[in-house]
Amino acid sequence: MFVIVFLAISWFFCGRKVESILCFFFFLLDGFQIIPLSWFSLGIGLKPMDYALAYLLGIFVITVLTHNMPVWKDKIMPKFSYLFMAFLVAAIIVSRYFYAVPWGEILRTVRNFILLLSCFLFYRLSIPEIDRLKKIIFYITLCLSGVYILQAIIGAPILNGYAGGAKMDVLGVTIPRYYNFPILLPYFIYYGLYQYNYHSNRQKVFISILLFLPILLSFHRNLIISIIFILVLNIYLYNKFSSKSFKYTLLFILILLPSSGMIYDSLNSRGTINDVKAVMEGDFEAFSRTEDFAESTLLLRMSMLYERTNRMLETPLTTYMGLGLMQEATPYTMSHFDFVLGIRNEDTGEIMQVETSDIAWITLFVRFGLLGTVIYLIYYCNLFLFFWKGKDAEVKRTVCSYMLLMLITSITNIMICSMAYIVPILLEYTRMKKLKKQEPDLLKLKENE
């Protein structure tokens, strides 16, 4: 696999940048979720992300050594990027010298944030090259969606990632529920809706099925509700010619949709009021069996968050800087934490202490504390406002919808703080910055005409 990395780096500096960065996305997306992960290991536990980071750092170092770095005034990184990276440095120091977290664990925890430097990579692309790259990855995602649908038909996982496989009964038909839909599918749903140019209505219907059917087959209630909510919100905001009654109907749906998942969760819980009271009183042992929450997943997530936040608030240092940059299931973690709520590790059977794929806020508070979480949210919200104020309507609707989706679903997944999901946003950011930079030149051309 390192041969591909070296080849991709050479392509980057030989004028084949799109093909080169496509290799970067190949590693970023777990070998496009098709190549077995064992092929990346080399017997030393390497993961696809390690190759993506090696590629990115290789490009960055060569660019620095050859004095081809962009000038500071170009501002190729989003606002507050450097502030967040400065916090990461502070968090590394605190973790090592105050919490005594081993260096290896710290580096493995923070390495994914190197992906924030992707802007330096994308900045070398022209706008047509960025558009071509997005289209290629869009087609790959559509193919992966077809493979995901095939999984449900044959009842066996094919794509990489945690598959699950619980049986769901739908109108008398048993359908396996798999979680490993294409990584960037949420982004490309909005790309397909607002940016892609269709050649015919038949193509539009076919691609729409490939985009939306995997989400439905995942039976991820909150994700489905959130996607519908944002679609309705966009219709409400951008459909200027609708009647007042139509808009009032949409407004009612907008108010109802976000709460529907919580209402369903409450109606199916095993005594929600008593459960919440026990959790607030710190009686976590009463819920040490996650099976008790089988029909009340929202309560489980909130209880997990409350238990870990309770620990974080014990001292001023942990309150502001978090509990540390440790890894899951290591001697350090097992000796320092004893949380009773959480998902069980498939390998050890023990409750996972610091990592979860169920709620982003646990990751943010445990890793970064209040200070780091606030800084990250400032970075995220500023990025959102950058697109919201942008003049490219299609890109604005695509990225703002995607970022809003990640924020809304942050209580059910960790997309908002997983850098692989942030990279397409940085790609669009670079494109919009380049577009803004070209505007004065385009105005001059129009004046000369």
PDB file of C-alpha atoms in Angstrom, residues 190-375:
ATOM      1  CA  TYR A 190     -27.223  16.851  -0.723  1.00  0.00           C
ATOM      2  CA  TYR A 191     -24.663  17.009  -3.537  1.00  0.00           C
ATOM      3  CA  GLY A 192     -27.024  14.895  -5.644  1.00  0.00           C
ATOM      4  CA  LEU A 193     -29.973  17.116  -4.733  1.00  0.00           C
ATOM      5  CA  TYR A 194     -28.410  20.536  -5.246  1.00  0.00           C
ATOM      6  CA  GLN A 195     -25.226  20.300  -7.340  1.00  0.00           C
ATOM      7  CA  TYR A 196     -25.273  17.379  -9.735  1.00  0.00           C
ATOM      8  CA  ASN A 197     -26.600  18.037 -13.252  1.00  0.00           C
ATOM      9  CA  TYR A 198     -28.882  15.219 -14.373  1.00  0.00           C
ATOM     10  CA  HIS A 199     -29.253  14.277 -18.038  1.00  0.00           C
ATOM     11  CA  SER A 200     -32.812  12.957 -17.736  1.00  0.00           C
ATOM     12  CA  ASN A 201     -35.616  12.398 -15.237  1.00  0.00           C
ATOM     13  CA  ARG A 202     -34.996   8.665 -15.440  1.00  0.00           C
ATOM     14  CA  GLN A 203     -31.387   9.170 -14.337  1.00  0.00           C
ATOM     15  CA  LYS A 204     -32.539  11.468 -11.529  1.00  0.00           C
ATOM     16  CA  VAL A 205     -34.988   8.867 -10.199  1.00  0.00           C
ATOM     17  CA  PHE A 206     -32.417   6.072 -10.400  1.00  0.00           C
ATOM     18  CA  ILE A 207     -29.702   8.065  -8.604  1.00  0.00           C
ATOM     19  CA  SER A 208     -32.198   9.284  -5.982  1.00  0.00           C
ATOM     20  CA  ILE A 209     -33.048   5.656  -5.173  1.00  0.00           C
ATOM     21  CA  LEU A 210     -29.351   4.830  -4.804  1.00  0.00           C
ATOM     22  CA  LEU A 211     -28.890   7.811  -2.476  1.00  0.00           C
ATOM     23  CA  PHE A 212     -31.922   7.430  -0.220  1.00  0.00           C
ATOM     24  CA  LEU A 213     -32.607   3.689  -0.103  1.00  0.00           C
ATOM     25  CA  PRO A 214     -29.454   2.858   1.955  1.00  0.00           C
ATOM     26  CA  ILE A 215     -30.534   5.388   4.592  1.00  0.00           C
ATOM     27  CA  LEU A 216     -33.967   3.774   4.782  1.00  0.00           C
ATOM     28  CA  LEU A 217     -32.475   0.275   4.923  1.00  0.00           C
ATOM     29  CA  SER A 218     -30.212   1.337   7.799  1.00  0.00           C
ATOM     30  CA  PHE A 219     -33.377   1.892   9.909  1.00  0.00           C
ATOM     31  CA  HIS A 220     -31.538   4.785  11.572  1.00  0.00           C
ATOM     32  CA  ARG A 221     -34.614   6.614  12.846  1.00  0.00           C
ATOM     33  CA  ASN A 222     -32.930   9.870  13.872  1.00  0.00           C
ATOM     34  CA  LEU A 223     -30.892  10.103  10.661  1.00  0.00           C
ATOM     35  CA  ILE A 224     -33.991   9.555   8.514  1.00  0.00           C
ATOM     36  CA  ILE A 225     -36.002  12.130  10.482  1.00  0.00           C
ATOM     37  CA  SER A 226     -33.139  14.654  10.308  1.00  0.00           C
ATOM     38  CA  ILE A 227     -32.721  14.277   6.543  1.00  0.00           C
ATOM     39  CA  ILE A 228     -36.474  14.774   6.022  1.00  0.00           C
ATOM     40  CA  PHE A 229     -36.436  17.757   8.394  1.00  0.00           C
ATOM     41  CA  ILE A 230     -33.633  19.465   6.446  1.00  0.00           C
ATOM     42  CA  LEU A 231     -35.289  18.740   3.098  1.00  0.00           C
ATOM     43  CA  VAL A 232     -38.516  20.321   4.341  1.00  0.00           C
ATOM     44  CA  LEU A 233     -36.554  23.253   5.804  1.00  0.00           C
ATOM     45  CA  ASN A 234     -34.891  23.902   2.441  1.00  0.00           C
ATOM     46  CA  ILE A 235     -38.254  23.838   0.673  1.00  0.00           C
ATOM     47  CA  TYR A 236     -39.582  26.312   3.233  1.00  0.00           C
ATOM     48  CA  LEU A 237     -36.581  28.659   2.894  1.00  0.00           C
ATOM     49  CA  TYR A 238     -36.042  28.584  -0.856  1.00  0.00           C
ATOM     50  CA  ASN A 239     -39.523  28.080  -2.328  1.00  0.00           C
ATOM     51  CA  LYS A 240     -40.542  31.736  -2.705  1.00  0.00           C
ATOM     52  CA  PHE A 241     -43.620  31.110  -4.813  1.00  0.00           C
ATOM     53  CA  SER A 242     -45.550  28.874  -2.412  1.00  0.00           C
ATOM     54  CA  SER A 243     -48.840  29.924  -0.862  1.00  0.00           C
ATOM     55  CA  LYS A 244     -49.049  30.919   2.788  1.00  0.00           C
ATOM     56  CA  SER A 245     -51.058  27.815   3.690  1.00  0.00           C
ATOM     57  CA  PHE A 246     -48.396  25.619   2.111  1.00  0.00           C
ATOM     58  CA  LYS A 247     -45.665  27.367   4.080  1.00  0.00           C
ATOM     59  CA  TYR A 248     -47.655  27.122   7.322  1.00  0.00           C
ATOM     60  CA  THR A 249     -48.055  23.387   6.721  1.00  0.00           C
ATOM     61  CA  LEU A 250     -44.312  23.069   6.198  1.00  0.00           C
ATOM     62  CA  LEU A 251     -43.684  25.095   9.345  1.00  0.00           C
ATOM     63  CA  PHE A 252     -45.876  22.712  11.352  1.00  0.00           C
ATOM     64  CA  ILE A 253     -43.936  19.730   9.954  1.00  0.00           C
ATOM     65  CA  LEU A 254     -40.646  21.441  10.823  1.00  0.00           C
ATOM     66  CA  ILE A 255     -41.764  21.874  14.419  1.00  0.00           C
ATOM     67  CA  LEU A 256     -43.053  18.315  14.709  1.00  0.00           C
ATOM     68  CA  LEU A 257     -40.218  16.373  13.037  1.00  0.00           C
ATOM     69  CA  PRO A 258     -37.305  17.060  15.422  1.00  0.00           C
ATOM     70  CA  SER A 259     -39.314  15.926  18.442  1.00  0.00           C
ATOM     71  CA  SER A 260     -40.818  12.813  16.841  1.00  0.00           C
ATOM     72  CA  GLY A 261     -37.783  10.651  17.562  1.00  0.00           C
ATOM     73  CA  MET A 262     -37.733  11.676  21.226  1.00  0.00           C
ATOM     74  CA  ILE A 263     -41.484  11.108  21.563  1.00  0.00           C
ATOM     75  CA  TYR A 264     -41.130   7.623  20.070  1.00  0.00           C
ATOM     76  CA  ASP A 265     -38.206   6.886  22.373  1.00  0.00           C
ATOM     77  CA  SER A 266     -40.132   8.018  25.435  1.00  0.00           C
ATOM     78  CA  LEU A 267     -43.237   6.004  24.567  1.00  0.00           C
ATOM     79  CA  ASN A 268     -41.118   2.873  24.193  1.00  0.00           C
ATOM     80  CA  SER A 269     -38.987   3.316  27.303  1.00  0.00           C
ATOM     81  CA  ARG A 270     -39.364   1.134  30.373  1.00  0.00           C
ATOM     82  CA  GLY A 271     -40.407   3.961  32.670  1.00  0.00           C
ATOM     83  CA  THR A 272     -38.566   7.006  31.417  1.00  0.00           C
ATOM     84  CA  ILE A 273     -39.354   9.355  34.291  1.00  0.00           C
ATOM     85  CA  ASN A 274     -38.015   6.929  36.893  1.00  0.00           C
ATOM     86  CA  ASP A 275     -34.960   6.195  34.743  1.00  0.00           C
ATOM     87  CA  VAL A 276     -34.111   9.869  34.355  1.00  0.00           C
ATOM     88  CA  LYS A 277     -34.547  10.441  38.086  1.00  0.00           C
ATOM     89  CA  ALA A 278     -32.169   7.567  38.910  1.00  0.00           C
ATOM     90  CA  VAL A 279     -29.535   8.828  36.468  1.00  0.00           C
ATOM     91  CA  MET A 280     -29.719  12.398  37.765  1.00  0.00           C
ATOM     92  CA  GLU A 281     -29.200  11.055  41.287  1.00  0.00           C
ATOM     93  CA  GLY A 282     -26.045   9.278  40.115  1.00  0.00           C
ATOM     94  CA  ASP A 283     -27.468   5.765  40.402  1.00  0.00           C
ATOM     95  CA  PHE A 284     -25.622   4.512  37.296  1.00  0.00           C
ATOM     96  CA  GLU A 285     -25.299   0.960  38.607  1.00  0.00           C
ATOM     97  CA  ALA A 286     -29.052   0.559  38.169  1.00  0.00           C
ATOM     98  CA  PHE A 287     -28.462   0.703  34.432  1.00  0.00           C
ATOM     99  CA  SER A 288     -25.245  -1.252  34.095  1.00  0.00           C
ATOM    100  CA  ARG A 289     -26.944  -3.606  31.619  1.00  0.00           C
ATOM    101  CA  THR A 290     -27.320  -1.818  28.261  1.00  0.00           C
ATOM    102  CA  GLU A 291     -30.020  -4.345  27.377  1.00  0.00           C
ATOM    103  CA  ASP A 292     -32.284  -2.425  29.761  1.00  0.00           C
ATOM    104  CA  PHE A 293     -32.190   0.460  27.270  1.00  0.00           C
ATOM    105  CA  ALA A 294     -33.093  -1.624  24.205  1.00  0.00           C
ATOM    106  CA  GLU A 295     -36.204   0.452  23.583  1.00  0.00           C
ATOM    107  CA  SER A 296     -34.883   3.734  24.947  1.00  0.00           C
ATOM    108  CA  THR A 297     -31.670   4.467  23.094  1.00  0.00           C
ATOM    109  CA  LEU A 298     -31.906   8.227  23.570  1.00  0.00           C
ATOM    110  CA  LEU A 299     -32.059   7.790  27.335  1.00  0.00           C
ATOM    111  CA  LEU A 300     -29.008   5.521  27.187  1.00  0.00           C
ATOM    112  CA  ARG A 301     -27.009   8.127  25.246  1.00  0.00           C
ATOM    113  CA  MET A 302     -27.990  10.950  27.580  1.00  0.00           C
ATOM    114  CA  SER A 303     -27.170   8.787  30.604  1.00  0.00           C
ATOM    115  CA  MET A 304     -23.753   7.912  29.167  1.00  0.00           C
ATOM    116  CA  LEU A 305     -23.100  11.602  28.563  1.00  0.00           C
ATOM    117  CA  TYR A 306     -24.238  12.559  32.067  1.00  0.00           C
ATOM    118  CA  GLU A 307     -22.034   9.928  33.712  1.00  0.00           C
ATOM    119  CA  ARG A 308     -18.898  11.026  31.852  1.00  0.00           C
ATOM    120  CA  THR A 309     -19.627  14.742  32.206  1.00  0.00           C
ATOM    121  CA  ASN A 310     -20.046  14.186  35.943  1.00  0.00           C
ATOM    122  CA  ARG A 311     -16.500  12.834  36.026  1.00  0.00           C
ATOM    123  CA  MET A 312     -15.172  15.626  33.830  1.00  0.00           C
ATOM    124  CA  LEU A 313     -16.513  18.315  36.201  1.00  0.00           C
ATOM    125  CA  GLU A 314     -14.647  16.943  39.246  1.00  0.00           C
ATOM    126  CA  THR A 315     -11.642  19.297  38.919  1.00  0.00           C
ATOM    127  CA  PRO A 316     -11.053  22.643  37.136  1.00  0.00           C
ATOM    128  CA  LEU A 317      -8.370  21.087  34.923  1.00  0.00           C
ATOM    129  CA  THR A 318     -10.553  18.229  33.692  1.00  0.00           C
ATOM    130  CA  THR A 319     -13.500  20.613  33.341  1.00  0.00           C
ATOM    131  CA  TYR A 320     -11.691  22.857  30.899  1.00  0.00           C
ATOM    132  CA  MET A 321      -9.225  20.425  29.263  1.00  0.00           C
ATOM    133  CA  GLY A 322     -11.111  17.130  29.340  1.00  0.00           C
ATOM    134  CA  LEU A 323     -10.087  13.756  30.729  1.00  0.00           C
ATOM    135  CA  GLY A 324      -7.170  13.217  28.360  1.00  0.00           C
ATOM    136  CA  LEU A 325      -6.150  11.907  24.949  1.00  0.00           C
ATOM    137  CA  MET A 326      -6.045   8.228  25.833  1.00  0.00           C
ATOM    138  CA  GLN A 327      -7.087   5.243  23.716  1.00  0.00           C
ATOM    139  CA  GLU A 328      -9.836   2.750  24.402  1.00  0.00           C
ATOM    140  CA  ALA A 329      -9.118  -0.631  26.080  1.00  0.00           C
ATOM    141  CA  THR A 330      -5.545   0.217  27.137  1.00  0.00           C
ATOM    142  CA  PRO A 331      -4.001  -0.385  30.587  1.00  0.00           C
ATOM    143  CA  TYR A 332      -4.100   3.374  31.252  1.00  0.00           C
ATOM    144  CA  THR A 333      -7.812   3.665  30.400  1.00  0.00           C
ATOM    145  CA  MET A 334      -8.844   0.552  32.309  1.00  0.00           C
ATOM    146  CA  SER A 335      -6.981   1.691  35.423  1.00  0.00           C
ATOM    147  CA  HIS A 336      -8.311   5.271  35.412  1.00  0.00           C
ATOM    148  CA  PHE A 337     -11.988   4.881  34.445  1.00  0.00           C
ATOM    149  CA  ASP A 338     -14.817   2.658  35.630  1.00  0.00           C
ATOM    150  CA  PHE A 339     -17.925   3.927  33.844  1.00  0.00           C
ATOM    151  CA  VAL A 340     -20.805   1.461  34.012  1.00  0.00           C
ATOM    152  CA  LEU A 341     -22.861   2.867  31.127  1.00  0.00           C
ATOM    153  CA  GLY A 342     -21.849   2.334  27.533  1.00  0.00           C
ATOM    154  CA  ILE A 343     -21.558  -0.047  24.626  1.00  0.00           C
ATOM    155  CA  ARG A 344     -19.664  -3.281  25.178  1.00  0.00           C
ATOM    156  CA  ASN A 345     -16.376  -3.854  23.382  1.00  0.00           C
ATOM    157  CA  GLU A 346     -16.894  -6.718  20.916  1.00  0.00           C
ATOM    158  CA  ASP A 347     -13.426  -8.137  21.631  1.00  0.00           C
ATOM    159  CA  THR A 348     -13.234  -7.863  25.421  1.00  0.00           C
ATOM    160  CA  GLY A 349     -16.913  -7.725  26.437  1.00  0.00           C
ATOM    161  CA  GLU A 350     -16.094  -4.771  28.722  1.00  0.00           C
ATOM    162  CA  ILE A 351     -17.919  -1.435  28.724  1.00  0.00           C
ATOM    163  CA  MET A 352     -16.173   1.034  26.415  1.00  0.00           C
ATOM    164  CA  GLN A 353     -14.949   3.875  28.599  1.00  0.00           C
ATOM    165  CA  VAL A 354     -13.863   6.814  26.419  1.00  0.00           C
ATOM    166  CA  GLU A 355     -14.921   5.983  22.859  1.00  0.00           C
ATOM    167  CA  THR A 356     -18.395   5.608  21.425  1.00  0.00           C
ATOM    168  CA  SER A 357     -20.030   5.881  18.031  1.00  0.00           C
ATOM    169  CA  ASP A 358     -23.391   6.743  19.609  1.00  0.00           C
ATOM    170  CA  ILE A 359     -23.026  10.393  20.622  1.00  0.00           C
ATOM    171  CA  ALA A 360     -20.467  13.012  19.583  1.00  0.00           C
ATOM    172  CA  TRP A 361     -20.676  15.028  22.780  1.00  0.00           C
ATOM    173  CA  ILE A 362     -19.069  12.256  24.826  1.00  0.00           C
ATOM    174  CA  THR A 363     -16.057  12.326  22.509  1.00  0.00           C
ATOM    175  CA  LEU A 364     -15.853  16.125  22.633  1.00  0.00           C
ATOM    176  CA  PHE A 365     -16.216  16.488  26.410  1.00  0.00           C
ATOM    177  CA  VAL A 366     -13.971  13.549  27.321  1.00  0.00           C
ATOM    178  CA  ARG A 367     -11.210  14.553  24.890  1.00  0.00           C
ATOM    179  CA  PHE A 368     -11.412  18.354  24.984  1.00  0.00           C
ATOM    180  CA  GLY A 369     -13.404  19.450  28.022  1.00  0.00           C
ATOM    181  CA  LEU A 370     -15.529  22.584  27.990  1.00  0.00           C
ATOM    182  CA  LEU A 371     -12.803  24.835  26.579  1.00  0.00           C
ATOM    183  CA  GLY A 372     -11.885  22.604  23.663  1.00  0.00           C
ATOM    184  CA  THR A 373     -15.525  21.846  22.866  1.00  0.00           C
ATOM    185  CA  VAL A 374     -16.376  25.553  22.737  1.00  0.00           C
ATOM    186  CA  ILE A 375     -13.361  26.272  20.495  1.00  0.00           C
TER     187      ILE A 375
END
